[in-house]
Amino acid sequence: MNAARISLAIILLVTAAGIFSQWVAVHPHNLPSGNALEAPSPNHWLGTDDLGIDLWAQICHGAGVSVLVGVSAALLAGIGGSLIGMLAGYLGGIADRITMRMTDMMIILPDLPTMIVLGAFFGPGLINIILVLALFSWTGTARIIRSRILSMKQEQYIAAAQSYGAGFVHLAKTHFIPGVLPIALASIIRLTGRAIVAEASLSFLGLGDPTSKSWGLILNHAINFKGIYFMDCWKWWIMSPLVAILILVGAFAILARENETSAVSAFQK
Amino acid sequence: MGSYTIPAVQDMSIRLTKAMRLGIVGESGSGKTTLALAIMGLLEKRASVNGSIRFAGTDLQQLSEKQRNPYRWSRIALVFQNSLDVLNPVLTVHEQIWECLVRHTTLARADAHETVVSLLESVGMAAEHGPYYPHQLSGGMRQRVLLAMALSCDPEVLILDEPTNALDAVTKTDIINRIARIQQEKQFGLIVISHELQTIARLTSRISVMYRGRIVEEGPTGTMLSLPLHPYTRGLVHASPDINPWRDMWGIPEESETSEFSESSEFSGNGGCPFVSRCCQKTDICQTRVPSLEPAAPERRVACNRGGIVTLLQGTGIHKHFGVNGTSVRACQDCCIRVRSGEAAVLIGESGSGKTTLANILSGILNPDRGDIRFNGEPVVRSRASRRKKGMQIIFQDPYSAINANLGVEQAIREPLDILGQDLPEHKTASVIRALQQVGLPVDDHFRRRKCHTLSGGQRQRIAIARALVMDPAILIADEISAMLDPSTQANILRLLKGLQNHHGFAMLYITHDLAVAQKIADWVYVMNHGKIVEQGDARQIFTNPAHPYTRKLVGQHFPEITRKTGDIPSSCVKNKPYVITRNPALAKAA
């Protein structure tokens, strides 16, 4: 439980840093505020990049982008996947088979290469990134939710409600959504972590939104700086976005695991 | 006080042929005795009698008192309802009967004394009882004296008014047997007026049922008692432990206080069917139309605007199979089932016999392969019959699965109303509170908000029943609802359901493998085996005299002592062995 609290605190801190980046960092994230490639110092906590822009300010600003992309892609995929899973489980038959074959297809497609293709195809842009990420993440949620709905459909309270003439809307509102909420939540949290990594990967490969200044883009920029490994500057320029990603994704992973454990024990009660 | 008239008997026609045995039954106050007095012409002056009373072609109504006298006693005799003041307190038994003989027959005064003795003997009294005064006799003896007096003039018609009222079982049986034997010998017409169905069943071949001065049903005794067509007749049968000794007794519910029809409008004869306020199948027409006696079945007539007890749920030719691993399991084969309004039908069978499948098909949850299911005459397709008030409701076996454990109590019970979306929120809450009261659960806010997973199985089953009750069902299908409960909870829930049924008059199809439970509640029994309904019949017949080998086996395993007996009138068993309770073999041996 403590691990969950700590990771939640970390996530909230990072989010807050992203939202209030102008106040958290004294220097601007888009203007040079010192010499190029300065080492970390009391003035520039994480040093500066090749243009002399403060890295702490960039990390804080990028946090907002990463969290935004991660959360919205996960919410989109989680809610959409839940809805599709619910409908597939509820309707059964041909609708169920079509959706399940679709999820099979999505699962055998290798994520990253396809995302690279799609990212390149739709062009850079935050919204496109979110959509592409959501498109590749809904399948797992849909499958889990579907299986839960299938087992709920065996319960007689569903048969009873249907005998009163209940349609999908009522069943979803009263029975399905409250019933699947814990697992939907767990998979949304897990998806958030994955989405952040995926966004960073795409940006790192140069397929992200070039104006977004996300953590992946900082990495991409740093790696593309000729001769970065000839100097010491990689220690802060590459390491700081990397560690930031690690901390945030790690926090999400721990939160997801803790949440799943508590959801499972709630089911067993 | 202003004077008013009360029609005690209305529009009543009976026909008695020679040697016919007619029973007239009804609750007290239904006009039975008034009818008897009217036939005898013994009603007081302030009562007016309209219509004709014909005896062998003569209209007794047209005769003067004097002309009528020869008919009284010598041709039509009446045994009055037994009470001390019926007999003359200053004459001895012997003198009373002797006087009767002398006055109404041509016997010589001296010969009459011998006849008195033989009369006393024929009704089971010794000659020594002759000098007794009425107040020195017991109730049973007075009844015998009254009977002897009525028989003294060798009448052609004998009217018995409550001949066995307030007598003990031994005396009662003796008197009944004597009356039956004398009737056999002398072949007089017999009218038995009684509210005791056991007496009626033994003495008569036809029954007329009276309610509020009208005949509501008439027909042959046997079928009338096993398959009543009028709700009132059925109520009388259900209230009589003699007819089916195992079934719980339930009286006919009293008139509801909210009845729009006051006493006066009912008595004035324009208030519709007289039974309307106590009837479980009343419709709008019953409030305004007085039903007439119409033929309903062979030799049966019933006065009901709906033609007698209506069939609520009828399934015909139901087939259902399930494919399991390539083989086909035939869960229902050509099943026919019928549940009538206000009836408790029980479907028994071992597990795996297809009972639940049939229940699910009947309630529209499962589609049959073939077959026709009708609720109130309309086909049952999916939820058509269950998604409305006054419809069909099913209660499932497993309360843990039938109620979503994450819902609050009120939310769970209100769900059907929410889905229906007809009522205002405050009406819904009122319905929920009413249903909770009916099933005996707390109604306070705290309880209504409690999550169902904090409740026990018995409580959840009550919630499931309450959820069905808020829909005010006309028929309730209860699928093994007590199977998962402990005996005490089971007893409570069964009594609760039967009580609710008696009060609200809904029909019930109760599905169980427990024959003892079935015996307690069943009016009509269906026996199911391997997907087929192998036998059906009225509950007493199924449990005493099963016809199908499977039923015999089933009943034999549960109640070995019942099938050993050949007689089918349980009261006679009680008479022969009054102290042996044979249900428990250990006790039977000890006795």
PDB file of C-alpha atoms in Angstrom, chain A residues 152 154-167 170-171 174-176 178-179, chain B residues 365 383 386-387 393 396-398 400-404 407 411 415-416 419-420 467-468 471:
ATOM      1  CA  MET A 152     -21.043 -11.868 -15.497  1.00  0.00           C
ATOM      2  CA  GLN A 154     -23.782 -16.248 -16.516  1.00  0.00           C
ATOM      3  CA  GLU A 155     -25.018 -14.600 -13.331  1.00  0.00           C
ATOM      4  CA  GLN A 156     -28.741 -14.779 -12.870  1.00  0.00           C
ATOM      5  CA  TYR A 157     -29.109 -11.139 -11.926  1.00  0.00           C
ATOM      6  CA  ILE A 158     -28.351 -10.327 -15.553  1.00  0.00           C
ATOM      7  CA  ALA A 159     -31.000 -12.808 -16.691  1.00  0.00           C
ATOM      8  CA  ALA A 160     -33.394 -11.274 -14.172  1.00  0.00           C
ATOM      9  CA  ALA A 161     -32.695  -7.732 -15.371  1.00  0.00           C
ATOM     10  CA  GLN A 162     -33.149  -8.841 -18.964  1.00  0.00           C
ATOM     11  CA  SER A 163     -36.450 -10.413 -18.043  1.00  0.00           C
ATOM     12  CA  TYR A 164     -37.553  -6.979 -16.850  1.00  0.00           C
ATOM     13  CA  GLY A 165     -36.706  -5.734 -20.318  1.00  0.00           C
ATOM     14  CA  ALA A 166     -33.327  -4.189 -19.534  1.00  0.00           C
ATOM     15  CA  GLY A 167     -31.240  -3.184 -22.553  1.00  0.00           C
ATOM     16  CA  HIS A 170     -29.201  -0.237 -18.214  1.00  0.00           C
ATOM     17  CA  LEU A 171     -27.090  -3.369 -17.846  1.00  0.00           C
ATOM     18  CA  THR A 174     -26.043  -0.822 -13.216  1.00  0.00           C
ATOM     19  CA  HIS A 175     -24.066  -4.018 -13.540  1.00  0.00           C
ATOM     20  CA  PHE A 176     -21.291  -4.074 -16.133  1.00  0.00           C
ATOM     21  CA  PRO A 178     -19.420  -1.124 -11.655  1.00  0.00           C
ATOM     22  CA  GLY A 179     -18.358  -4.720 -12.131  1.00  0.00           C
TER      23      GLY A 179
ATOM     24  CA  ILE B 365     -35.447 -16.483 -20.562  1.00  0.00           C
ATOM     25  CA  SER B 383     -39.302 -10.704 -21.730  1.00  0.00           C
ATOM     26  CA  SER B 386     -42.089 -10.419 -17.370  1.00  0.00           C
ATOM     27  CA  ARG B 387     -41.262  -6.805 -18.151  1.00  0.00           C
ATOM     28  CA  GLN B 393     -41.824 -13.137 -12.430  1.00  0.00           C
ATOM     29  CA  PHE B 396     -33.980 -18.171  -9.035  1.00  0.00           C
ATOM     30  CA  GLN B 397     -32.468 -20.921  -6.999  1.00  0.00           C
ATOM     31  CA  ASP B 398     -29.200 -19.225  -6.076  1.00  0.00           C
ATOM     32  CA  TYR B 400     -25.928 -15.238  -4.473  1.00  0.00           C
ATOM     33  CA  SER B 401     -26.175 -15.151  -8.238  1.00  0.00           C
ATOM     34  CA  ALA B 402     -29.661 -13.700  -8.527  1.00  0.00           C
ATOM     35  CA  ILE B 403     -28.790 -10.454  -6.768  1.00  0.00           C
ATOM     36  CA  ASN B 404     -25.829  -8.307  -7.764  1.00  0.00           C
ATOM     37  CA  LEU B 407     -25.871  -3.126  -5.308  1.00  0.00           C
ATOM     38  CA  GLN B 411     -31.255  -0.367  -5.606  1.00  0.00           C
ATOM     39  CA  GLU B 415     -34.208  -2.338 -10.413  1.00  0.00           C
ATOM     40  CA  PRO B 416     -37.274  -3.634 -12.282  1.00  0.00           C
ATOM     41  CA  ILE B 419     -36.023  -0.440 -15.993  1.00  0.00           C
ATOM     42  CA  LEU B 420     -39.739   0.015 -16.484  1.00  0.00           C
ATOM     43  CA  ARG B 467     -37.721  -7.644  -6.261  1.00  0.00           C
ATOM     44  CA  ALA B 468     -40.338  -9.888  -7.848  1.00  0.00           C
ATOM     45  CA  MET B 471     -43.807  -5.858  -9.995  1.00  0.00           C
TER      46      MET B 471
END
